[in-house]
Coordinates of C-alpha atoms in Angstrom, one line a residue:
Chain A
X1091 CA 38.0 -27.1 0.7
X1092 CA 41.7 -27.4 0.7
X1093 CA 41.9 -29.6 3.8
X1094 CA 40.3 -32.4 1.3
X1095 CA 43.5 -32.1 -0.7
X1096 CA 45.6 -33.7 2.2
X1097 CA 42.9 -36.2 3.6
X1098 CA 41.8 -37.8 0.5
X1099 CA 45.5 -39.1 0.1
X1100 CA 45.9 -39.8 4.0
X1101 CA 47.5 -43.3 3.1
X1102 CA 50.2 -41.8 1.2
X1103 CA 51.5 -40.2 4.1
X1104 CA 51.0 -43.1 6.1
X1105 CA 53.3 -44.8 3.6
X1106 CA 55.8 -41.9 4.0
X1107 CA 56.0 -42.7 7.9
X1108 CA 58.5 -45.5 8.1
X1109 CA 60.8 -44.0 5.5
X1110 CA 60.6 -40.5 7.2
X1111 CA 61.4 -42.2 10.6
X1112 CA 64.5 -43.5 8.8
X1113 CA 65.8 -40.4 7.6
X1114 CA 64.8 -38.7 11.0
X1115 CA 67.0 -41.4 13.0
X1116 CA 69.9 -42.2 10.6
X1117 CA 70.2 -38.8 8.7
X1118 CA 68.9 -35.8 10.6
X1119 CA 69.7 -37.0 14.1
X1120 CA 73.4 -37.3 13.3
X1121 CA 73.1 -33.7 11.8
X1122 CA 71.8 -32.7 15.1
X1123 CA 74.8 -34.3 16.7
X1124 CA 77.0 -32.0 14.7
X1125 CA 76.9 -29.5 17.2
X1126 CA 79.4 -31.4 19.3
X1127 CA 82.2 -30.1 17.2
X1128 CA 81.5 -26.8 19.3
X1129 CA 81.2 -28.5 22.7
X1130 CA 83.5 -30.9 24.8
X1131 CA 81.5 -33.9 24.4
X1132 CA 81.4 -36.8 26.8
X1133 CA 78.7 -39.8 26.7
X1134 CA 77.7 -39.1 30.0
X1135 CA 76.5 -35.7 29.4
X1136 CA 75.2 -36.3 25.9
X1137 CA 75.0 -34.3 22.9
X1138 CA 73.0 -31.7 24.6
X1139 CA 74.0 -31.7 28.0
X1140 CA 77.7 -31.4 27.1
X1141 CA 79.4 -28.0 28.0
X1142 CA 80.2 -25.6 25.0
X1143 CA 83.9 -25.4 23.9
X1144 CA 83.6 -22.9 21.3
X1145 CA 85.9 -22.9 18.2
X1146 CA 88.5 -24.8 20.3
X1147 CA 88.4 -27.9 18.0
X1148 CA 88.5 -26.2 14.5
X1149 CA 91.8 -24.2 15.6
X1150 CA 93.3 -27.4 17.0
X1151 CA 92.5 -28.9 13.3
X1152 CA 94.0 -25.7 11.7
X1153 CA 97.1 -25.7 13.8
X1154 CA 97.7 -29.2 13.3
X1155 CA 101.2 -29.9 12.1
X1156 CA 99.7 -32.1 9.2
X1157 CA 96.8 -30.1 8.4
X1158 CA 98.2 -29.1 5.0
X1159 CA 99.4 -32.2 3.9
X1160 CA 95.9 -34.0 4.7
X1161 CA 94.2 -31.1 3.1
X1162 CA 96.5 -31.4 0.0
X1163 CA 96.3 -35.2 -0.3
X1164 CA 92.5 -34.8 -0.3
X1165 CA 92.5 -32.2 -2.9
X1166 CA 95.2 -33.7 -5.2
X1167 CA 93.6 -37.3 -5.2
X1168 CA 90.2 -36.0 -5.7
X1169 CA 91.2 -33.7 -8.8
X1170 CA 93.6 -36.6 -9.8
X1171 CA 90.4 -39.1 -9.9
X1172 CA 88.2 -36.5 -11.7
X1173 CA 90.7 -35.7 -14.2
X1174 CA 91.0 -39.4 -15.0
X1175 CA 88.0 -41.1 -13.9
X1176 CA 85.6 -38.8 -15.3
X1177 CA 87.2 -38.4 -18.7
X1178 CA 87.6 -42.0 -19.8
X1179 CA 84.0 -43.2 -19.3
X1180 CA 83.1 -40.4 -21.6
X1181 CA 85.8 -41.7 -24.3
X1182 CA 84.5 -45.4 -23.8
X1183 CA 81.0 -44.4 -24.3
X1184 CA 81.9 -42.4 -27.8
X1185 CA 84.1 -45.5 -28.7
X1186 CA 81.3 -48.1 -28.1
X1187 CA 78.7 -46.0 -30.0
X1188 CA 80.9 -46.2 -32.9
X1189 CA 80.8 -50.0 -33.2
X1190 CA 78.1 -51.2 -35.3
X1191 CA 78.8 -54.8 -34.6
X1192 CA 76.4 -55.6 -31.7
X1193 CA 78.2 -58.7 -30.5
X1194 CA 81.3 -56.9 -30.3
X1195 CA 79.9 -54.2 -28.5
X1196 CA 78.1 -56.3 -25.9
X1197 CA 81.4 -58.2 -25.3
X1198 CA 83.3 -55.1 -24.5
X1199 CA 80.3 -53.6 -22.3
X1200 CA 79.7 -56.7 -20.2
X1201 CA 83.2 -57.3 -19.4
X1202 CA 84.1 -54.1 -18.5
X1203 CA 81.3 -53.9 -16.0
X1204 CA 82.6 -57.1 -14.1
X1205 CA 85.2 -55.2 -12.0
X1206 CA 82.2 -53.0 -10.8
X1207 CA 80.8 -56.0 -8.9
X1208 CA 83.8 -56.9 -7.3
X1209 CA 84.5 -55.3 -3.6
X1210 CA 86.9 -52.7 -2.8
X1211 CA 88.6 -55.4 -0.3
X1212 CA 89.0 -57.6 -3.4
X1213 CA 90.1 -55.1 -5.7
X1214 CA 93.0 -53.8 -3.3
X1215 CA 93.7 -57.5 -2.6
X1216 CA 94.4 -58.1 -6.3
X1217 CA 96.5 -55.1 -6.3
X1218 CA 98.5 -56.2 -3.4
X1219 CA 98.9 -59.3 -5.0
X1220 CA 99.8 -58.0 -8.5
X1221 CA 102.3 -55.4 -6.9
X1222 CA 104.0 -57.8 -4.7
X1223 CA 107.7 -58.1 -5.3
X1224 CA 107.7 -61.8 -5.0
X1225 CA 106.0 -62.8 -8.4
X1226 CA 103.7 -60.0 -8.7
X1227 CA 102.4 -59.4 -12.2
X1228 CA 103.3 -55.8 -12.5
X1229 CA 107.2 -56.5 -11.4
X1230 CA 107.0 -59.6 -13.7
X1231 CA 106.1 -57.3 -16.7
X1232 CA 108.9 -54.8 -15.4
X1233 CA 111.4 -57.4 -14.9
X1234 CA 110.5 -58.5 -18.6
X1235 CA 111.7 -55.4 -19.8
X1236 CA 114.7 -55.4 -17.7
X1237 CA 113.7 -52.9 -14.9
X1238 CA 114.0 -53.6 -11.1
X1239 CA 111.1 -54.5 -9.1
X1240 CA 109.3 -51.9 -7.2
X1241 CA 107.4 -52.2 -3.8
X1242 CA 104.5 -50.3 -5.0
X1243 CA 102.4 -50.4 -1.9
X1244 CA 105.2 -49.1 0.3
X1245 CA 106.7 -46.3 -1.8
X1246 CA 104.5 -43.6 -1.4
X1247 CA 104.8 -41.8 -4.6
X1248 CA 102.9 -44.3 -6.3
X1249 CA 100.1 -44.1 -4.2
X1250 CA 98.0 -41.8 -5.6
X1251 CA 98.2 -43.1 -9.4
X1252 CA 97.5 -46.6 -8.1
X1253 CA 94.4 -45.4 -6.2
X1254 CA 93.1 -43.4 -9.2
X1255 CA 93.8 -46.2 -11.8
X1256 CA 92.5 -49.3 -9.8
X1257 CA 89.4 -47.0 -9.4
X1258 CA 89.4 -46.3 -13.2
X1259 CA 89.7 -50.4 -13.9
X1260 CA 87.0 -51.0 -11.6
X1261 CA 84.3 -48.5 -12.5
X1262 CA 85.3 -47.2 -16.3
X1263 CA 82.7 -49.6 -17.9
X1264 CA 79.8 -48.9 -15.4
X1265 CA 80.3 -45.3 -15.4
X1266 CA 80.1 -45.1 -19.2
X1267 CA 76.4 -46.6 -19.1
X1268 CA 74.8 -43.4 -18.4
X1269 CA 76.6 -41.8 -21.4
X1270 CA 75.7 -44.3 -23.7
X1271 CA 71.9 -44.1 -22.8
X1272 CA 72.5 -40.2 -23.5
X1273 CA 74.0 -41.0 -26.7
X1274 CA 70.9 -43.0 -27.8
X1275 CA 68.9 -40.0 -26.8
X1276 CA 70.5 -37.9 -29.8
X1277 CA 68.1 -37.1 -32.5
X1278 CA 69.0 -39.2 -35.4
X1279 CA 68.4 -36.3 -37.8
X1280 CA 71.3 -34.4 -36.5
X1281 CA 73.8 -36.9 -37.3
X1282 CA 72.4 -37.4 -40.8
X1283 CA 72.3 -33.8 -41.5
X1284 CA 76.0 -34.1 -40.7
X1285 CA 76.3 -36.9 -42.9
X1286 CA 75.1 -34.9 -45.6
X1287 CA 77.1 -32.1 -45.3
X1288 CA 80.2 -34.6 -45.5
X1289 CA 81.2 -34.5 -41.9
X1290 CA 83.7 -37.4 -41.3
X1291 CA 82.9 -39.9 -38.0
X1292 CA 85.6 -38.0 -36.1
X1293 CA 84.0 -34.7 -36.9
X1294 CA 80.6 -36.2 -36.1
X1295 CA 81.9 -37.0 -32.5
X1296 CA 83.2 -33.4 -32.2
X1297 CA 80.3 -31.7 -33.6
X1298 CA 77.2 -33.8 -32.8
X1299 CA 77.9 -36.3 -30.4
X1300 CA 80.0 -34.1 -27.5
X1301 CA 77.6 -31.3 -27.9
X1302 CA 74.7 -34.1 -27.4
X1303 CA 76.4 -35.3 -24.1
X1304 CA 77.3 -32.1 -22.9
X1305 CA 74.1 -31.5 -20.2
X1306 CA 74.8 -35.0 -19.1
X1307 CA 78.7 -34.3 -18.6
X1308 CA 77.9 -30.9 -16.8
X1309 CA 75.2 -32.4 -14.5
X1310 CA 77.6 -35.5 -13.4
X1311 CA 80.5 -33.0 -13.1
X1312 CA 78.9 -30.8 -10.8
X1313 CA 77.7 -33.7 -8.6
X1314 CA 81.3 -35.1 -8.5
X1315 CA 82.9 -31.8 -8.1
X1316 CA 80.4 -31.4 -5.1
X1317 CA 81.6 -34.3 -3.4
X1318 CA 85.3 -33.2 -4.1
X1319 CA 86.3 -33.9 -0.3
X1320 CA 84.6 -37.0 -0.1
X1321 CA 86.7 -39.3 -2.1
X1322 CA 86.5 -43.2 -2.0
X1323 CA 88.2 -43.2 1.6
X1324 CA 87.1 -46.7 2.4
X1325 CA 89.3 -48.0 -0.4
X1326 CA 92.1 -45.5 0.4
X1327 CA 91.9 -46.8 4.0
X1328 CA 92.3 -50.5 2.7
X1329 CA 95.3 -49.3 0.5
X1330 CA 97.0 -47.0 3.6
X1331 CA 99.8 -48.3 5.5
X1332 CA 102.2 -46.7 7.9
X1333 CA 104.9 -46.3 4.9
X1334 CA 102.6 -44.7 2.3
X1335 CA 100.6 -42.7 5.1
X1336 CA 102.4 -39.1 4.0
X1337 CA 100.5 -39.6 0.5
X1338 CA 97.4 -41.5 1.3
X1339 CA 96.2 -39.7 4.6
X1340 CA 93.0 -37.8 3.6
X1341 CA 90.4 -35.9 5.7
X1342 CA 88.2 -39.0 5.9
X1343 CA 90.8 -41.3 7.1
X1344 CA 92.0 -38.8 9.8
X1345 CA 88.3 -38.6 10.8
X1346 CA 88.3 -42.1 11.1
X1347 CA 91.8 -42.3 13.3
X1348 CA 90.9 -39.7 15.7
X1349 CA 87.1 -40.3 16.0
X1350 CA 86.4 -44.2 15.9
X1351 CA 90.1 -45.3 16.7
X1352 CA 90.9 -42.7 19.3
X1353 CA 87.5 -41.9 20.6
X1354 CA 88.2 -38.1 20.3
X1355 CA 84.6 -37.3 19.3
X1356 CA 84.6 -33.5 19.3
X1357 CA 87.5 -32.9 17.4
X1358 CA 86.7 -35.5 14.8
X1359 CA 83.2 -34.0 14.4
X1360 CA 84.8 -30.7 13.8
X1361 CA 87.0 -32.2 11.3
X1362 CA 83.9 -33.4 9.5
X1363 CA 82.0 -30.3 9.9
X1364 CA 84.9 -28.6 8.1
X1365 CA 84.6 -31.2 5.2
X1366 CA 80.8 -30.8 4.8
X1367 CA 81.1 -27.3 4.7
X1368 CA 83.8 -27.3 2.0
X1369 CA 81.9 -29.6 0.0
X1370 CA 79.0 -27.4 0.1
X1371 CA 80.7 -24.3 -0.8
X1372 CA 82.4 -26.0 -3.8
X1373 CA 79.0 -27.4 -5.0
X1374 CA 77.1 -24.1 -4.9
X1375 CA 80.4 -22.5 -6.6
X1376 CA 80.5 -25.4 -9.3
X1377 CA 76.6 -24.9 -9.8
X1378 CA 77.0 -21.2 -10.1
X1379 CA 80.0 -21.6 -12.8
X1380 CA 77.8 -24.1 -14.8
X1381 CA 75.0 -21.6 -15.1
X1382 CA 76.8 -18.9 -15.9
X1383 CA 78.7 -20.8 -18.7
X1384 CA 76.5 -23.2 -20.0
X1385 CA 72.6 -24.1 -19.8
X1386 CA 72.8 -26.8 -17.6
X1387 CA 72.8 -26.7 -13.7
X1388 CA 71.3 -28.3 -10.7
X1389 CA 69.2 -25.4 -9.9
Chain B
X1387 CA 69.6 -45.1 -41.4
X1388 CA 73.0 -46.1 -39.8
X1389 CA 74.4 -48.1 -42.8
X1390 CA 78.1 -47.9 -42.8
X1391 CA 78.8 -45.3 -45.3
X1392 CA 82.6 -45.4 -45.6
X1393 CA 83.3 -41.9 -46.9
X1394 CA 87.1 -42.3 -47.7
X1395 CA 90.3 -43.4 -46.2
X1396 CA 89.9 -41.1 -43.1
X1397 CA 86.8 -43.1 -41.8
X1398 CA 88.1 -46.3 -42.3
X1399 CA 91.3 -45.6 -40.6
X1400 CA 89.0 -43.9 -37.7
X1401 CA 87.4 -47.6 -37.5
X1402 CA 90.4 -49.5 -37.3
X1403 CA 91.5 -47.3 -34.4
X1404 CA 88.3 -47.3 -32.7
X1405 CA 88.4 -51.3 -32.7
X1406 CA 92.0 -51.3 -31.6
X1407 CA 91.5 -48.7 -28.7
X1408 CA 88.6 -51.0 -27.5
X1409 CA 90.3 -54.1 -27.9
X1410 CA 93.3 -52.7 -25.6
X1411 CA 90.7 -51.6 -23.0
X1412 CA 89.0 -55.1 -23.2
X1413 CA 92.5 -56.8 -22.7
X1414 CA 93.5 -54.6 -19.6
X1415 CA 90.1 -55.2 -18.1
X1416 CA 89.9 -58.8 -18.7
X1417 CA 93.6 -59.9 -17.9
X1418 CA 93.7 -59.3 -14.3
X1419 CA 90.4 -61.2 -13.9
X1420 CA 91.7 -64.3 -15.9
X1421 CA 94.9 -64.1 -14.2
X1422 CA 93.2 -64.2 -10.9
X1423 CA 90.9 -67.1 -11.8
X1424 CA 94.2 -69.2 -13.1
X1425 CA 96.2 -68.3 -9.8
X1426 CA 93.4 -69.8 -7.9
X1427 CA 93.9 -73.4 -9.6
X1428 CA 97.7 -73.0 -9.9
X1429 CA 100.4 -74.3 -7.8
X1430 CA 101.2 -71.2 -5.4
X1431 CA 104.9 -71.7 -5.7
X1432 CA 104.5 -71.2 -9.9
X1433 CA 102.7 -68.3 -9.1
X1434 CA 105.3 -66.8 -6.5
X1435 CA 108.2 -67.5 -8.9
X1436 CA 106.3 -65.7 -11.6
X1437 CA 105.8 -68.8 -14.0
X1438 CA 102.3 -67.8 -14.3
X1439 CA 101.1 -66.1 -17.4
X1440 CA 97.7 -67.1 -18.6
X1441 CA 96.5 -70.7 -18.0
X1442 CA 96.8 -72.5 -14.7
X1443 CA 100.2 -74.0 -14.0
X1444 CA 100.2 -77.3 -12.1
X1445 CA 96.7 -77.5 -12.3
X1446 CA 95.3 -78.0 -8.6
X1447 CA 92.4 -77.6 -6.6
X1448 CA 94.3 -77.5 -3.2
X1449 CA 93.7 -73.8 -2.4
X1450 CA 89.9 -74.5 -2.6
X1451 CA 90.3 -77.6 -0.3
X1452 CA 92.3 -75.4 2.0
X1453 CA 89.3 -72.6 2.4
X1454 CA 87.4 -75.6 3.9
X1455 CA 90.1 -75.6 6.6
X1456 CA 89.1 -72.2 7.7
X1457 CA 86.0 -71.8 9.3
X1458 CA 86.0 -68.3 9.5
X1459 CA 85.5 -67.6 6.0
X1460 CA 82.4 -69.8 5.9
X1461 CA 81.1 -68.1 9.2
X1462 CA 81.8 -64.7 7.4
X1463 CA 80.0 -66.4 4.2
X1464 CA 76.9 -67.0 6.1
X1465 CA 76.8 -63.9 8.1
X1466 CA 77.2 -62.0 4.9
X1467 CA 74.2 -64.0 3.4
X1468 CA 72.1 -63.5 6.3
X1469 CA 72.8 -59.8 6.4
X1470 CA 72.3 -59.2 2.8
X1471 CA 69.0 -61.1 2.8
X1472 CA 67.5 -59.4 5.5
X1473 CA 68.8 -56.0 4.6
X1474 CA 67.1 -56.4 1.2
X1475 CA 63.8 -56.7 2.6
X1476 CA 64.1 -53.4 4.4
X1477 CA 65.8 -51.7 1.3
X1478 CA 63.2 -52.5 -1.0
X1479 CA 60.0 -52.1 1.3
X1480 CA 61.2 -49.0 2.5
X1481 CA 62.5 -47.8 -1.0
X1482 CA 59.1 -48.4 -2.6
X1483 CA 57.1 -46.9 0.4
X1484 CA 59.1 -43.7 -0.1
X1485 CA 59.1 -43.5 -4.0
X1486 CA 55.4 -44.4 -4.3
X1487 CA 53.8 -41.3 -2.9
X1488 CA 56.8 -39.2 -4.1
X1489 CA 56.0 -40.0 -7.6
X1490 CA 52.3 -39.0 -7.5
X1491 CA 51.7 -35.7 -8.8
X1492 CA 48.5 -35.2 -6.5
X1493 CA 50.5 -35.8 -3.3
X1494 CA 50.3 -32.5 -1.5
X1495 CA 53.6 -31.7 0.3
X1496 CA 55.7 -33.8 -2.4
X1497 CA 58.1 -31.0 -3.0
X1498 CA 59.0 -30.5 0.8
X1499 CA 59.3 -34.2 1.5
X1500 CA 61.5 -34.8 -1.5
X1501 CA 63.7 -31.8 -0.4
X1502 CA 64.1 -33.2 2.9
X1503 CA 65.4 -36.7 1.3
X1504 CA 67.5 -35.0 -1.3
X1505 CA 69.3 -32.5 1.1
X1506 CA 70.8 -35.6 2.7
X1507 CA 72.7 -36.5 -0.3
X1508 CA 74.5 -33.2 -0.2
X1509 CA 74.8 -32.7 3.8
X1510 CA 75.2 -35.3 6.2
X1511 CA 76.3 -35.3 10.0
X1512 CA 79.2 -37.6 9.0
X1513 CA 80.8 -40.8 10.4
X1514 CA 81.0 -40.0 13.8
X1515 CA 78.0 -38.4 14.7
X1516 CA 76.3 -41.4 12.8
X1517 CA 78.4 -43.8 15.1
X1518 CA 77.1 -42.0 18.1
X1519 CA 73.4 -42.5 17.1
X1520 CA 74.2 -46.4 16.4
X1521 CA 75.8 -46.5 19.8
X1522 CA 72.9 -44.9 21.4
X1523 CA 70.5 -47.2 20.1
X1524 CA 72.5 -50.0 21.5
X1525 CA 73.0 -51.5 17.7
X1526 CA 76.9 -51.9 18.2
X1527 CA 77.7 -55.7 17.5
X1528 CA 74.4 -56.3 16.2
X1529 CA 73.4 -57.3 12.6
X1530 CA 71.3 -54.3 12.9
X1531 CA 74.1 -52.0 12.6
X1532 CA 74.9 -53.1 9.4
X1533 CA 71.3 -53.1 8.0
X1534 CA 69.4 -50.1 9.4
X1535 CA 71.7 -47.0 8.8
X1536 CA 72.3 -48.2 5.1
X1537 CA 68.2 -48.9 4.8
X1538 CA 67.7 -46.6 2.1
X1539 CA 69.9 -44.8 -0.2
X1540 CA 68.4 -41.7 -1.3
X1541 CA 69.7 -42.0 -5.1
X1542 CA 68.0 -45.3 -5.8
X1543 CA 64.9 -43.7 -4.3
X1544 CA 65.2 -40.9 -6.9
X1545 CA 65.6 -43.3 -9.6
X1546 CA 62.5 -45.5 -8.8
X1547 CA 60.6 -42.4 -8.4
X1548 CA 61.4 -41.3 -11.9
X1549 CA 60.9 -44.8 -13.2
X1550 CA 57.2 -44.9 -11.7
X1551 CA 56.5 -41.3 -13.0
X1552 CA 57.4 -42.4 -16.7
X1553 CA 55.8 -45.9 -16.7
X1554 CA 52.4 -45.0 -14.9
X1555 CA 50.5 -42.0 -16.4
X1556 CA 48.4 -40.1 -13.8
X1557 CA 45.2 -41.0 -15.8
X1558 CA 45.7 -44.6 -14.4
X1559 CA 45.6 -43.6 -10.9
X1560 CA 42.5 -41.1 -11.5
X1561 CA 40.6 -44.1 -13.3
X1562 CA 41.3 -46.6 -10.2
X1563 CA 40.0 -44.0 -8.2
X1564 CA 36.6 -43.5 -9.8
X1565 CA 36.7 -47.2 -9.7
X1566 CA 36.9 -46.9 -5.9
X1567 CA 40.6 -48.3 -5.6
X1568 CA 42.2 -46.7 -2.4
X1569 CA 46.0 -45.7 -2.4
X1570 CA 47.1 -48.8 -1.0
X1571 CA 45.5 -51.0 -3.5
X1572 CA 47.0 -48.7 -6.2
X1573 CA 50.4 -49.4 -4.8
X1574 CA 50.0 -53.0 -4.5
X1575 CA 47.9 -53.9 -7.7
X1576 CA 49.1 -51.3 -10.1
X1577 CA 52.6 -49.7 -8.7
X1578 CA 54.4 -52.7 -7.5
X1579 CA 53.2 -55.0 -10.7
X1580 CA 54.6 -52.5 -13.4
X1581 CA 57.6 -51.8 -11.8
X1582 CA 59.2 -55.1 -11.4
X1583 CA 61.8 -54.3 -14.0
X1584 CA 63.2 -51.2 -11.5
X1585 CA 62.6 -53.5 -8.6
X1586 CA 64.8 -56.0 -9.9
X1587 CA 67.6 -53.5 -10.3
X1588 CA 67.1 -52.1 -7.0
X1589 CA 67.6 -55.5 -5.6
X1590 CA 70.8 -55.9 -7.8
X1591 CA 72.0 -52.5 -6.4
X1592 CA 71.4 -52.8 -2.7
X1593 CA 72.6 -56.6 -2.7
X1594 CA 75.9 -55.5 -4.2
X1595 CA 76.4 -52.8 -1.9
X1596 CA 75.7 -54.6 1.0
X1597 CA 77.4 -57.9 -0.1
X1598 CA 80.9 -55.7 -0.9
X1599 CA 80.8 -53.3 2.2
X1600 CA 83.2 -53.7 4.9
X1601 CA 83.6 -50.2 6.6
X1602 CA 80.4 -50.3 8.5
X1603 CA 81.5 -53.5 10.2
X1604 CA 84.9 -52.4 10.8
X1605 CA 83.7 -49.6 12.9
X1606 CA 80.2 -51.4 14.5
X1607 CA 81.4 -54.9 14.9
X1608 CA 84.2 -56.0 17.1
X1609 CA 83.0 -59.8 17.5
X1610 CA 84.8 -62.2 15.4
X1611 CA 81.7 -64.4 15.0
X1612 CA 79.7 -61.4 13.6
X1613 CA 82.2 -60.7 10.9
X1614 CA 80.9 -60.4 7.3
X1615 CA 82.9 -61.9 4.4
X1616 CA 84.5 -58.8 3.6
X1617 CA 86.1 -58.0 7.0
X1618 CA 87.5 -61.8 6.9
X1619 CA 88.9 -61.1 3.4
X1620 CA 90.5 -57.9 4.3
X1621 CA 92.2 -59.9 7.1
X1622 CA 93.4 -62.5 4.7
X1623 CA 94.3 -60.3 1.8
X1624 CA 95.3 -57.3 3.2
X1625 CA 96.1 -57.4 6.8
X1626 CA 98.1 -60.5 6.4
X1627 CA 100.5 -59.3 3.7
X1628 CA 102.2 -57.1 5.8
X1629 CA 103.4 -60.1 7.9
X1630 CA 103.9 -62.6 5.3
X1631 CA 107.3 -61.2 4.6
X1632 CA 109.0 -63.1 7.2
X1633 CA 111.5 -65.5 6.0
X1634 CA 110.1 -69.0 6.7
X1635 CA 112.6 -70.9 8.8
X1636 CA 111.3 -74.5 8.7
X1637 CA 110.0 -76.6 5.7
X1638 CA 106.6 -76.5 7.5
X1639 CA 106.5 -72.8 7.6
X1640 CA 107.5 -72.6 3.9
X1641 CA 104.3 -74.9 3.4
X1642 CA 102.0 -72.9 5.5
X1643 CA 103.1 -69.6 3.8
X1644 CA 102.5 -71.4 0.3
X1645 CA 99.2 -72.6 1.5
X1646 CA 98.4 -68.9 2.6
X1647 CA 99.4 -67.4 -0.6
X1648 CA 97.3 -70.0 -2.9
X1649 CA 94.3 -69.3 -0.4
X1650 CA 94.2 -65.7 -1.7
X1651 CA 93.2 -66.2 -5.0
X1652 CA 90.8 -69.1 -4.2
X1653 CA 88.7 -66.6 -1.6
X1654 CA 88.6 -63.8 -4.2
X1655 CA 86.8 -66.2 -6.5
X1656 CA 84.5 -67.7 -3.7
X1657 CA 83.8 -64.3 -2.5
X1658 CA 83.0 -62.5 -6.1
X1659 CA 80.7 -65.4 -7.5
X1660 CA 77.4 -64.5 -6.0
X1661 CA 77.3 -61.1 -7.3
X1662 CA 78.7 -61.9 -10.7
X1663 CA 76.0 -64.6 -10.9
X1664 CA 73.2 -62.2 -9.8
X1665 CA 74.1 -59.7 -12.4
X1666 CA 73.0 -61.9 -15.8
X1667 CA 69.7 -62.3 -14.1
X1668 CA 69.1 -59.0 -13.5
X1669 CA 70.7 -57.6 -16.8
X1670 CA 67.9 -58.0 -19.0
X1671 CA 65.7 -55.3 -16.8
X1672 CA 68.5 -53.2 -16.9
X1673 CA 68.1 -51.3 -20.1
X1674 CA 64.5 -50.4 -19.7
X1675 CA 64.8 -50.2 -15.9
X1676 CA 67.5 -48.0 -15.1
X1677 CA 68.0 -45.9 -18.4
X1678 CA 64.6 -44.6 -17.7
X1679 CA 65.4 -43.5 -14.3
X1680 CA 68.9 -42.4 -14.7
X1681 CA 68.7 -40.5 -17.9
X1682 CA 65.4 -38.3 -17.6
X1683 CA 66.0 -37.8 -13.6

């Protein structure tokens, strides 16, 4: 009797009740609310009762004079962050894996983990202090080499680099953990065979370790690319000011400004729908490419 | 078989290069941390004039003393302690309640339910519609706006499911069932005691996330007395930096400016200490807990 299959574990369904209620209320209810992107939403009539507006708010976003700039910033910061923030943790893991002195290895690991436990507010606060033109660490070093102090937080051309490298500083060590774990999973026989064949240590990295890491790298890369439009906007918002807005305004900070600060709920939701759809399409495309070119993909 | 067989000059040069690069990374990560620590114990004027390089200049505890005069920092500290502890209870209970059934191979409908959870990792309603839900539930300007919307992190559930699957073989549950053990007993007497390592790691992950977050409070909380520490910090470290460029007219203003400069480094240290202290306690579970969860997941 098939019904038995369900009733014998009835307690497991009861256990799932609370978590499912959470997902229904805080994940799926907001998804249901996404329809306000196509409506003239007002609080009084609610999500369901507000009148339809068609694609009006999408048109408004696409014809917004800053649309290109915001989209460009989002994509460039994201690609920059992937290029730098994705590459260095792999290198760090490969380097650490070469170290035989366990104390030295542990020391490096633990020190590079520390910044991960600092908050975004603290890291941006440190960045502001360090880039200050009055005694800031960076400008002290610039002056030491005879340069002129630069107000990095105000001059927009430095914004993307500061964002990407402060993120790298904070998360490089932590992101390397997963690769270190994957490296321990590579069979020692492969490495020994390479030694017998006379491969140098560098050659072994190229021909044994990197191929061994490739499945992990591919999966993480697909996941990262699938969130291309959801960059760490909370930190961008902290670093943002009127002077650097031309380089720092991204889709998510624009949603925050128009939705939360200006209360334009329908319009900001339309921007958010565009954002989610773009992410979803890129994720599917990245997964498709990965499946065509290698053995590893999400599905 | 990892004896260091140095096969000639190339390998030795390579080893030296590896150590040098790692040492450079070590310095780049460590120096800003040490500088901040030293600055918090230094005379603010010396820091502003660029006389601080590594060790504190003009050793003083004045900045920490000045923190005492800012009651809003202590209110923020107390709020964050409260929010983090309450949130942890919800986080851990809900995560294990979701992960235990989904880790069971004999649980019918597991695939569909896992799908419902995982889908939200790739597609969500976004900031605005979530805000409208929180508003609709009358959670604005309450602690619950910071606790409930982030009660479960789906990634953490997946890591816990994977850990449970690899730690407890299906036969254990079958044997327990033969002995007349209910599913609730299996959760309480088998799964939870065996998943202490992953639970410790979950406590760390959720605590760090809650302790360090500012954005939810920025959009959901407008009453100053409910502000978490990070929002107070943001006002001290970031919002204030735009206005401190005003030239000081009188001696009193100069002193106030120096005090507010000095306090910045001290609050960074005070705000970061709890999570940095928590990490070593959890670290020993880290290797067997997360490694299993993340690599095989």
